[in-house]
XYZ file of C-alpha atoms in Angstrom:
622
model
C 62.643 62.749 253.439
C 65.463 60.404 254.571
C 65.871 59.651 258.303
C 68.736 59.920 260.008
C 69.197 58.489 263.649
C 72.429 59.543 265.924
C 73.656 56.548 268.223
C 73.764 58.291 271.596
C 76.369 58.602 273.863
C 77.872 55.809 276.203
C 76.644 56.000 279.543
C 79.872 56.950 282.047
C 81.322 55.324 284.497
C 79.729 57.250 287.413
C 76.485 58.943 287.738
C 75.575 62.234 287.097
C 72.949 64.088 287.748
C 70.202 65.466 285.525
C 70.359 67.971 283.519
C 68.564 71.293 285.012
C 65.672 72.741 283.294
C 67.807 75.867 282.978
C 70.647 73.707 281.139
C 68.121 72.866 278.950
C 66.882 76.017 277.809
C 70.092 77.007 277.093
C 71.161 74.369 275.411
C 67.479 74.363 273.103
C 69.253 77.761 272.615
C 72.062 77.050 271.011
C 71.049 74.119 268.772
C 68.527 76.580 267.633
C 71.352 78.836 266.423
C 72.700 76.122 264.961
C 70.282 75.351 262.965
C 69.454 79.260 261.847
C 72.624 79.476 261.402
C 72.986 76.341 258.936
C 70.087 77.366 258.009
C 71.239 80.911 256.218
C 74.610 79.095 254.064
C 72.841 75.719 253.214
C 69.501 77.337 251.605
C 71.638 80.448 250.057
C 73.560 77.178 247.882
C 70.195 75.392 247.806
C 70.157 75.268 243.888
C 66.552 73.666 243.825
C 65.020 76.232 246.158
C 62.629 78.362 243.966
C 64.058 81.708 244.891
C 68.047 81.078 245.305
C 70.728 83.359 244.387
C 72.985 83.246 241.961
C 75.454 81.611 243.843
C 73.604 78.325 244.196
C 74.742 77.741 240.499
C 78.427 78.660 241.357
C 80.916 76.054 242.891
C 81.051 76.262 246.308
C 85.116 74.869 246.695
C 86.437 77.258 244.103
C 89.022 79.982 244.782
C 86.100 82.438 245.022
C 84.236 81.039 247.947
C 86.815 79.149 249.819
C 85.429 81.139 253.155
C 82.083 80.119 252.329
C 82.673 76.770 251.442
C 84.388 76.561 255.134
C 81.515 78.462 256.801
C 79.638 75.431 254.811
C 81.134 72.719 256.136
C 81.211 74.310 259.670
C 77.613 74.748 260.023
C 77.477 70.986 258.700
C 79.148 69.771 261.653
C 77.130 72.450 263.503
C 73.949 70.788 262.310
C 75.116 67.578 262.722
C 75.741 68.230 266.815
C 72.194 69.897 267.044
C 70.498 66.968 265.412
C 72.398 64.723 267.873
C 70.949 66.815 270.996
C 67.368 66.915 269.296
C 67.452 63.269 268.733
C 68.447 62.290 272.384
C 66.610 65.042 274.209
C 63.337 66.617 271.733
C 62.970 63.149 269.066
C 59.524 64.033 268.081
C 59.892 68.149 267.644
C 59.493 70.246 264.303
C 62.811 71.493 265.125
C 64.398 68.001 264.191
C 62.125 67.710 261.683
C 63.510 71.192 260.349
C 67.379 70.095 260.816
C 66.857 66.793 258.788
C 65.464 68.897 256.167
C 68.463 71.060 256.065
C 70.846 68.331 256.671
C 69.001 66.494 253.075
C 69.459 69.561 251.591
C 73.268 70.208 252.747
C 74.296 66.764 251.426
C 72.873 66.870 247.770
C 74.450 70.152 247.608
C 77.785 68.153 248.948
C 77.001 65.553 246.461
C 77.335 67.707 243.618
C 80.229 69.642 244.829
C 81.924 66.142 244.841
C 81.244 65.273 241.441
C 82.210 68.471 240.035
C 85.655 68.515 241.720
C 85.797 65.101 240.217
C 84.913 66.738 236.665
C 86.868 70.111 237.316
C 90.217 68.727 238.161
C 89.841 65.178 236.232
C 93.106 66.046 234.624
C 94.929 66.560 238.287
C 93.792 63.964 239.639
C 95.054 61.252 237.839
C 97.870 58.866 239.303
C 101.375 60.513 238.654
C 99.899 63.588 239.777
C 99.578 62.642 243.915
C 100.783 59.617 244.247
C 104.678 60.761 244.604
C 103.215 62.257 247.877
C 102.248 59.470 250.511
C 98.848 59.531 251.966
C 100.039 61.444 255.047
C 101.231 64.409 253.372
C 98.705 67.491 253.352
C 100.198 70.612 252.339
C 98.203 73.723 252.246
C 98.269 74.822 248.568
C 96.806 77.978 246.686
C 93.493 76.075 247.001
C 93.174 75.405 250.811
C 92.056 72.496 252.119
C 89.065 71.935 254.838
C 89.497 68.350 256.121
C 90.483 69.936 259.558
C 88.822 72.952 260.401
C 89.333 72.857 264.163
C 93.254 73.172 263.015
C 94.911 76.189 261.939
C 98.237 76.141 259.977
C 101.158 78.254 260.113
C 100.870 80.605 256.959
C 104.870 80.557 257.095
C 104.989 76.651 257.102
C 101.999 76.719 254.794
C 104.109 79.079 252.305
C 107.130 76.808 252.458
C 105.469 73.800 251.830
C 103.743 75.203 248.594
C 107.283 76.457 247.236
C 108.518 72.972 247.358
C 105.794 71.690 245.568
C 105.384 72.132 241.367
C 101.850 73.748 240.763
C 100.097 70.939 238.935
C 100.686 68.602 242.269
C 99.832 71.535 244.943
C 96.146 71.974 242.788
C 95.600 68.413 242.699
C 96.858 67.838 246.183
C 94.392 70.867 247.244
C 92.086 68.930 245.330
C 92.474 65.694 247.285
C 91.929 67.429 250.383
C 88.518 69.057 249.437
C 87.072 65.748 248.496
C 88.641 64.224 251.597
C 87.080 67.074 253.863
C 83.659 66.325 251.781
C 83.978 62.460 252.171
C 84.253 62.698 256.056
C 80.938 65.481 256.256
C 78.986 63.417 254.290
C 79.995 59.663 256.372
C 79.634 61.453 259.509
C 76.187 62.399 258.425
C 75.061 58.974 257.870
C 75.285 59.118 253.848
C 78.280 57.443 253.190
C 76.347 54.872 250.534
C 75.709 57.973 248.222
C 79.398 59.601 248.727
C 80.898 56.228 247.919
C 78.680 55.291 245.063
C 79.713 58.903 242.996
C 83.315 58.209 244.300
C 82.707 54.363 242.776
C 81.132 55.665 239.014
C 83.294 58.355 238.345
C 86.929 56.441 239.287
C 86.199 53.198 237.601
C 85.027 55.231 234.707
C 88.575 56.988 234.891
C 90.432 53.222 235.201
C 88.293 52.012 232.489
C 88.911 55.088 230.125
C 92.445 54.618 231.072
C 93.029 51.030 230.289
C 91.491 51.431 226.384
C 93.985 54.241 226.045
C 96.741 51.912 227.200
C 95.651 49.612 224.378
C 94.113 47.104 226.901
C 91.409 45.204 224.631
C 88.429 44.170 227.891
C 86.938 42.076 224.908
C 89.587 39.979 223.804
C 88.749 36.466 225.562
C 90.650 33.002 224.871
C 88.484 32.147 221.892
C 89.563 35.438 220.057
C 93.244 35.347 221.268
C 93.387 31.858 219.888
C 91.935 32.678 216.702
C 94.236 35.720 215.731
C 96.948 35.775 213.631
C 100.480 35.817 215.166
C 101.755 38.935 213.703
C 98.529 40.666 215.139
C 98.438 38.544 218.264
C 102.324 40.061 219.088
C 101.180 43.780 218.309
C 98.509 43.088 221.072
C 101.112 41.545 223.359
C 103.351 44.453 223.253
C 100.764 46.571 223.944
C 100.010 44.869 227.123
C 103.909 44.742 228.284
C 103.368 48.528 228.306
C 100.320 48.511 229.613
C 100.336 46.252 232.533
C 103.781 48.212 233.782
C 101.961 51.655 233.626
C 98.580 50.381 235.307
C 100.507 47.881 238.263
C 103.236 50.394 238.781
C 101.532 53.886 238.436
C 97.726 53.907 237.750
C 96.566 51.071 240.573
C 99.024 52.430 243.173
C 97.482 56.187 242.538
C 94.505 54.765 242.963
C 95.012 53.210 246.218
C 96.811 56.350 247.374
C 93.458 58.386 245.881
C 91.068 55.856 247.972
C 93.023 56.120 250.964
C 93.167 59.887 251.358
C 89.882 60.434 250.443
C 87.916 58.184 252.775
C 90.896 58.643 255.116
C 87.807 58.498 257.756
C 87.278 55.246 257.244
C 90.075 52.651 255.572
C 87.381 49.957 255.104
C 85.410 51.983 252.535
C 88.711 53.360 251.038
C 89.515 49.510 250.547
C 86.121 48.682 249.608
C 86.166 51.566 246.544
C 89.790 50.640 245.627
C 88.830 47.008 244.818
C 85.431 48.292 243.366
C 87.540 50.396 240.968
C 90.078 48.627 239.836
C 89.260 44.775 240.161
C 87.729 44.398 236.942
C 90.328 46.053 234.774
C 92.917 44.379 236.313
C 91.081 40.946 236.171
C 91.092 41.793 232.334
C 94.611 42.703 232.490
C 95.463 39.726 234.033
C 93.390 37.173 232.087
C 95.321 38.039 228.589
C 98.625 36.386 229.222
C 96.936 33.491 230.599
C 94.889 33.178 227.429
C 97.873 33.579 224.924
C 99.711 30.761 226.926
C 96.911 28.603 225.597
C 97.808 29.528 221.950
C 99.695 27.129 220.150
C 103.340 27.050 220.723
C 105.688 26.551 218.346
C 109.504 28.548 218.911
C 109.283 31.482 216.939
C 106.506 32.303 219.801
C 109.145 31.801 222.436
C 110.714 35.322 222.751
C 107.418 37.115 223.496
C 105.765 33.937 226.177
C 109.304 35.178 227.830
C 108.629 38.725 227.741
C 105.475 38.101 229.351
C 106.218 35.986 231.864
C 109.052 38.126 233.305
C 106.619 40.985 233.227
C 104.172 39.032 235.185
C 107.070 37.587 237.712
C 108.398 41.403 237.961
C 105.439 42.585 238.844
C 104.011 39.711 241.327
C 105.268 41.569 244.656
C 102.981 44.804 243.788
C 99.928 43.161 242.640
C 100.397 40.504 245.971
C 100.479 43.500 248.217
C 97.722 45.938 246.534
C 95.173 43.181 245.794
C 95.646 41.550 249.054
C 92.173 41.229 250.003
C 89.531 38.258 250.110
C 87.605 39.833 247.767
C 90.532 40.258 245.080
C 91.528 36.706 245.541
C 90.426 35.775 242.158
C 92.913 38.792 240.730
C 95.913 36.880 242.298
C 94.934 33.569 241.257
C 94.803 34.358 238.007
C 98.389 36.367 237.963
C 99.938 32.864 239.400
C 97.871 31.076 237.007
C 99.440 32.982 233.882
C 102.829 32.517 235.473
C 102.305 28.461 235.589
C 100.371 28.770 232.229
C 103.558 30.309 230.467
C 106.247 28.659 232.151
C 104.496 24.982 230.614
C 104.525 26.869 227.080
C 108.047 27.584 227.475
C 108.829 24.155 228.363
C 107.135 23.153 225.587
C 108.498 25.165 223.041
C 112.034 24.423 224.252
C 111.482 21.000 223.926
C 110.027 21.201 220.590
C 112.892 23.656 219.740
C 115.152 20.727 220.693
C 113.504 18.277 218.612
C 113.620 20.533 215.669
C 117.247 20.266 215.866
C 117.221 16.819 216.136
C 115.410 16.218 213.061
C 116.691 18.882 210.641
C 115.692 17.738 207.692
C 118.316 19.934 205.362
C 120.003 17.566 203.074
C 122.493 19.884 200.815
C 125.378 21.098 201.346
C 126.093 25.040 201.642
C 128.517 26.419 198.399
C 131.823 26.693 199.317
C 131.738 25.628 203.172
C 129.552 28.920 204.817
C 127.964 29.343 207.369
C 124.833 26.970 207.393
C 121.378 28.587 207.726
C 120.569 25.754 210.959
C 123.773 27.302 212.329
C 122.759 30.823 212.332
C 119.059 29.798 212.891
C 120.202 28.089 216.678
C 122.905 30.543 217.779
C 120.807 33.516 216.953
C 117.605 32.025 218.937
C 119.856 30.306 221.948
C 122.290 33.580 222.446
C 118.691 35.600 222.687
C 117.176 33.180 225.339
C 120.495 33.441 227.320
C 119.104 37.396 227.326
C 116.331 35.926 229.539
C 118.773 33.765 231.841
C 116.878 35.051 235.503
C 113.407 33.877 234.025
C 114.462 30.846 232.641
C 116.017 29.642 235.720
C 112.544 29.739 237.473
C 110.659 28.180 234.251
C 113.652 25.233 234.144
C 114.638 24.677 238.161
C 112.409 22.097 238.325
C 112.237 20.511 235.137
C 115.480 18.050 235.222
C 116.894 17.643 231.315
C 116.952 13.929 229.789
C 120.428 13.156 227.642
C 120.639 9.800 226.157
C 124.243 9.823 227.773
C 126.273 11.667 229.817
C 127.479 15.008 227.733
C 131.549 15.198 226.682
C 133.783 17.274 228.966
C 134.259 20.020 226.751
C 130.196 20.636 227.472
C 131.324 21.986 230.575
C 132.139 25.524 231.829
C 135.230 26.290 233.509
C 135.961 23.842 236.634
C 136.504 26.573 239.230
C 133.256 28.254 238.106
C 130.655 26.005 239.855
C 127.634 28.190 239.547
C 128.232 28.077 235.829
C 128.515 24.214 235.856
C 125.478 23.526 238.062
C 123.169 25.873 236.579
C 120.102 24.314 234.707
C 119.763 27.016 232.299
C 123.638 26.862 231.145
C 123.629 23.064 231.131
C 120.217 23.019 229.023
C 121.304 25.649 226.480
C 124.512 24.178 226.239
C 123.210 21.013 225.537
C 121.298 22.387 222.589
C 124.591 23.423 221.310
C 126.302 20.147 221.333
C 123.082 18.758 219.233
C 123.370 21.455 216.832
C 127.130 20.629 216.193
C 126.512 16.915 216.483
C 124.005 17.992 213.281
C 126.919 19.626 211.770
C 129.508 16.836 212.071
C 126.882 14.553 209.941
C 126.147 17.493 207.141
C 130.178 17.770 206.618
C 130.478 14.395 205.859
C 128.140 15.606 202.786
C 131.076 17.173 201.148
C 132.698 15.036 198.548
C 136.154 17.068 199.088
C 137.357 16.060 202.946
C 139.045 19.204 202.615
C 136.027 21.083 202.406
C 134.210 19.496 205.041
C 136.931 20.585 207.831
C 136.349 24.121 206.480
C 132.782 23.934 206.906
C 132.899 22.565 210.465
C 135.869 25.489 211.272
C 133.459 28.348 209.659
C 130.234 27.052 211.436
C 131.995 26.385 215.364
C 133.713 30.146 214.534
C 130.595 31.375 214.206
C 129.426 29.464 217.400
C 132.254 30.837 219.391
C 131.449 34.139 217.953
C 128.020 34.116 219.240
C 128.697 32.846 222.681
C 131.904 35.408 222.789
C 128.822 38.667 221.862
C 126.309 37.749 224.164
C 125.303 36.466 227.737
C 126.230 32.653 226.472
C 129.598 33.470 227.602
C 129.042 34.240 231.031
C 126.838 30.906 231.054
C 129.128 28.469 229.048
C 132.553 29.683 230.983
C 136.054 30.276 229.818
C 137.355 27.238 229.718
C 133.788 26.252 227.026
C 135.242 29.149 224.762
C 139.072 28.393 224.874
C 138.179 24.686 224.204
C 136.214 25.040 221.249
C 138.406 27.741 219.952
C 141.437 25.182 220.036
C 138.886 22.891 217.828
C 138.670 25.814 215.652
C 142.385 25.621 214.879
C 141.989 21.991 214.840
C 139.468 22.174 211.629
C 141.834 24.785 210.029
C 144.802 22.650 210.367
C 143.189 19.544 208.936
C 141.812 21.753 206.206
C 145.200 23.017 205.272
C 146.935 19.776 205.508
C 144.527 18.126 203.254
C 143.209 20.693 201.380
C 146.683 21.788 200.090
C 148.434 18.159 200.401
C 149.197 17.799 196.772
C 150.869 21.663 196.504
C 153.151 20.657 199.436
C 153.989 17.142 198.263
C 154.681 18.445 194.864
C 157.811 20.042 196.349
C 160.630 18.678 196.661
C 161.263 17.242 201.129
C 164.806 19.729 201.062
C 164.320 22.826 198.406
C 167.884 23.005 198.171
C 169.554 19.611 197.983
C 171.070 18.785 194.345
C 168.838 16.810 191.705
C 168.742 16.219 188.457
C 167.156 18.595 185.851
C 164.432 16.276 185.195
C 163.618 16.137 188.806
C 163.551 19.508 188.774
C 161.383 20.133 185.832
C 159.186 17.263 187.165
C 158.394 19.293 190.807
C 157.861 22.779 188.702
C 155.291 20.963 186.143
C 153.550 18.832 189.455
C 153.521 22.438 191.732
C 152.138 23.798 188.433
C 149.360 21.721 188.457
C 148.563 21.160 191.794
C 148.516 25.034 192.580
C 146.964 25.537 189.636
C 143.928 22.827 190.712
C 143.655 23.889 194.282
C 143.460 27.617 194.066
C 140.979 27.218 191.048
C 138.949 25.135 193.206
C 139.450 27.145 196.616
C 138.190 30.189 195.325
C 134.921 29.488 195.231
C 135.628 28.486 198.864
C 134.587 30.990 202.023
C 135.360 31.853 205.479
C 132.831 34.620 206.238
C 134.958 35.452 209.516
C 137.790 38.208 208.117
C 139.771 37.422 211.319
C 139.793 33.344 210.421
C 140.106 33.848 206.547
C 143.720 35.838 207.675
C 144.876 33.596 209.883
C 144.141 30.653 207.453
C 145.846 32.415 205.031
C 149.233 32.812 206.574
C 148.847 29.837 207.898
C 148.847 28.598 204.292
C 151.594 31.315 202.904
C 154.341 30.005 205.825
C 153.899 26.617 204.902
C 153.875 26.897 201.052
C 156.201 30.298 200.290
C 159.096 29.379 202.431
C 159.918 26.007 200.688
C 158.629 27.139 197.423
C 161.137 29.811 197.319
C 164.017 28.468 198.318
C 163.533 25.781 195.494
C 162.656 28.398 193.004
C 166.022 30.719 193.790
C 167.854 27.083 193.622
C 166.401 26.224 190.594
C 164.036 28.621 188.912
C 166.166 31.998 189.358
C 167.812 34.633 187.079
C 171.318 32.236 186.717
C 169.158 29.529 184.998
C 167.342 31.630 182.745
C 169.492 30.573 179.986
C 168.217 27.040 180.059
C 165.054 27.005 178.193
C 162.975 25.018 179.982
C 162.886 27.371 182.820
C 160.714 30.094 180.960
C 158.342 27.024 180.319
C 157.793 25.263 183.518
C 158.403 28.387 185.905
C 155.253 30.307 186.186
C 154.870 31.629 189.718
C 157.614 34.215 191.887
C 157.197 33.563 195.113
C 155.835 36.844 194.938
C 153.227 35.896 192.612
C 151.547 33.251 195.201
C 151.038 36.073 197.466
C 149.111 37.502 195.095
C 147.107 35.040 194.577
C 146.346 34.585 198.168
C 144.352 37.575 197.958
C 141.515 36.194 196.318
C 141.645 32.487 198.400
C 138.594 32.188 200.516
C 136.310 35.066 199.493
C 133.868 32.520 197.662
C 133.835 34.749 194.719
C 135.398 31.434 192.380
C 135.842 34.359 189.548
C 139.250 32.850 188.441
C 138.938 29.813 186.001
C 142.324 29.318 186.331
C 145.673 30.502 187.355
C 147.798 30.636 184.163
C 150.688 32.833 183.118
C 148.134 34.896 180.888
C 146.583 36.047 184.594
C 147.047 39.251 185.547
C 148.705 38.326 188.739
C 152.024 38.720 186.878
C 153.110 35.284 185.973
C 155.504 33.771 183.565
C 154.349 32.829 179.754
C 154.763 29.458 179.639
């Protein structure tokens, strides 16, 4: 039989005189009631007396008995208050004795009642289901509570507070409050280690059950997270992005709010079982992006050490303030250490993203000027990390970058946008940029045809301004960055044109219409001839991938060819000359006919062999 002792009252502050003998009696009296009276409810739900009713095997907080259960709970504190007398006034009677007995009896029965609410309601009671209400709110649902039985509610404010409320949140509010009003009988009675212990199993079985449905692997240590492929290794991290925002934001947080109303009697022990609960799984939770930072980095890796950093920053102000204890200390240390952890890899892998760069080792040149796979490979991976610009200020604030000189103006953003300017992370992706294009310049000069080369450089910096015009890069790089390189753009284009198409242009004659002799005449037809011929042969198999550049090149081309082409052919090469023969020999294109022939120009299909009179693009049969 476990004792129970009762501190006794404090002494006041004046003296008083003894009790009478008649006080006594009548206060022997009423404990004595007390007891009967706890008596008569406690053994009738006594479900290990021999000869209990069937009642004993019912549950004493359902709808059914809810004026039982509060006659229960009544003569509990009833007991409780004669135990108190006995103890200061009769210590060594059978009546004490008796009450103890009862009071033993009372609490498993309380015991159980707390587990099976627990069991009963499992599916209320989890997180989203009370924690939208704070801790203070304790409306009187279709199951009524008992944590205050000295207090009776309005039934008309009781009625309006349940109509505000969906059903699933009123039962597991209801819910709350019976293992609340059960919490404080059983503390009050001296067996808070036993309430506490049932509260401590069955949750932490809940957050532990919970976790492993989230995906949260409690077995996966550094040695296995370092041994696991990549491609299984980012399944598992994407689990835990989801994870970790659904147990820090919703399933911790319920559980603080669940710990807190329950053992509202007593915050220490509602902090002690939170801690209890929900250290371990959050320890876990915690300990797996601190072990994947200590995977080996390489950039392909970078995207996802991002993700989970930023989930970890995000979510740094709500773990702080939940696991704020002593005792959790160990939880927060290992959050920050994952943050520093990850921010290193990151700085590694940007530096070795760099370097890659640096030392492309891609010798050959890409058919007919493209787009070149480093190119597409850099812009695609730098216009995703400027997707991540708030995290990677924190990872790069402190981490100054090393240039072998100082960078060209054009590096720049837009003068009047300091911010842009001073900003690490715009400065350091920028400068990844320039190295890129710096690579570019020296695979251009791998084209035999000059021409060529200024093609290539005006396809791949379109494409660069194309993917800093789509994505966040603009708002880092500035304006001014854009409109710079765009004008460099048209500065590729323009030296492709001039040299690319030199030999057409100089095979014309410097004034179309000034007077020359025939043989001059027949000698610019035969040179255009063959220079068109040459260059559009050649150029076809040549490609700008950009639709809006390939049409601008293209009448860039057409108003510097077609005008002076056609004023020399209707000089020289029109119907009033068809009688000389010659002319149906040596004059194969209409001006028309170039236009034509445009069509196909910078598509890379290089399906035309040639561009003789037998073409279909309507020629003359020469």
């Amino acid at each position: 039989m476990k004792a129970i002792f009762f501190k006794s009252s404090p002494s006041p502050t004046r003296m008083t005189p003894p009790a009478s003998p008649l006080h006594l009696t009548f206060s022997e009296s009423l404990m004595e009631e007390n007891i009967e009276a706890a008596e008569l409810i406690i053994t009738k739900w006594d479900s290990s007396s021999d000869n209990h009713s069937s009642s004993s095997n019912a549950s004493l907080f359902s709808d059914d008995n809810r004026e039982e259960a509060k006659q229960y709970l009544s003569s509990v504190k009833g007991l409780q208050k004669a135990m108190q007398y006995l103890v200061s006034h009769q210590a060594s009677s059978e009546m004490l004795v008796r009450a103890q007995a009862l009071m033993q009896t009372a609490m498993k029965r309380l015991e159980k009642e707390f587990y099976q609410i627990f069991k009963s309601f499992r599916f209320y009671l989890d997180p989203e289901s009370f924690s939208a209400h704070s801790s203070s709110s304790r409306p009187s649902a279709s199951r009524s509570s008992f944590s205050d039985l000295e207090e009776d509610e309005s039934e008309n404010e009781s009625r309006d507070e349940n109509d505000s409320i969906p059903g699933a949140q009123r039962v597991s509010l209801a819910a709350v409050e019976d293992l609340r009003a059960i919490a404080e009988a059983m503390i009050k009675a001296g067996y808070a280690k036993e309430c506490i212990k049932i509260y401590k199993i069955i949750r932490k079985s809940f957050v532990d059950e919970a976790l492993h449905g989230l995906g949260v692997d409690r077995t996966l240590n550094l040695q296995k997270v370092q041994k696991m492929d990549w491609e299984v290794l980012e399944v598992k991290i994407r689990n835990w992005l989801h994870a970790v925002k659904v147990a820090v934001k919703t399933m911790f947080p319920g559980e603080r709010i669940l710990s807190d109303q329950v053992f509202s009697i007593s915050p220490a022990m509602g902090e002690s079982c939170f801690v209890e609960i929900s250290k371990e799984g959050a320890l876990a939770l915690f300990e797996f992006p601190e072990n994947v930072a200590k995977c080996k980095k390489t950039p392909e890796k970078m995207f996802r050490f991002l993700d989970l950093y930023e989930a970890v920053s995000n979510l740094w102000p709500e773990v702080e303030s939940m696991f704020n204890s002593e005792s959790t200390s160990t939880l927060r240390s290992t959050a920050v250490n994952s943050l520093i952890n990850l921010g290193d890899a990151v700085r590694t892998m940007l530096t070795s993203f760099e370097t890659a760069i640096q030392k492309d080792p891609s010798k050959s040149t890409v058919p007919g000027g493209g787009i070149h796979p480093l190119t597409r490979y850099v812009m695609n991976y730098i216009s995703f990390l400027a997707d991540y610009t708030e995290v990677l200020s924190d990872i790069v604030a402190d981490w100054p970058l090393m240039i072998p000189s100082p960078l060209p103006e054009p590096f720049f953003g837009s003068p009047d946008n300091e911010e842009s300017i001073s900003s690490p992370v715009s400065v350091r992706l920028a400068w990844l940029i320039l190295l890129m294009l710096c690579k570019l310049d020296g695979k251009a000069a791998m084209y035999k045809d000059v021409s060529l080369s200024y093609l290539f450089l005006a396809n791949n910096l379109q494409y660069v301004v194309g993917k800093v015009r789509q994505s966040n890069l603009k708002i880092l790089l500035g304006d001014e960055w854009v409109t710079k390189h765009e004008l460099k753009v048209k500065q590729y284009c323009s030296n492709y044109e001039r040299m690319g198409w030199s030999k057409v242009l100089a095979s014309l004659p410097e004034n179309p219409t000034a007077e020359i002799p025939v043989d001059q005449v027949k000698d610019h037809f035969r040179n255009f001839n063959l220079a068109f011929e040459e260059t559009y042969t050649k150029q076809t198999s040549w490609v700008v991938p950009d639709p809006g550049l390939r049409d601008d090149i293209k009448i860039s081309l057409a108003r510097r060819i077609v005008p002076i082409y056609k004023e020399f052919y209707e000089t020289y090469g029109g119907m009033h000359l068809r009688k000389e023969m010659w002319v149906e020999s040596l004059v194969r294109y209409t001006p028309d006919d170039l236009g034509n022939y445009w069509s196909d120009l910078l598509n890379g299909s290089g399906s035309s062999g040639s561009v003789s009179s037998s073409s279909s693009r309507g020629g003359r049969s020469g």
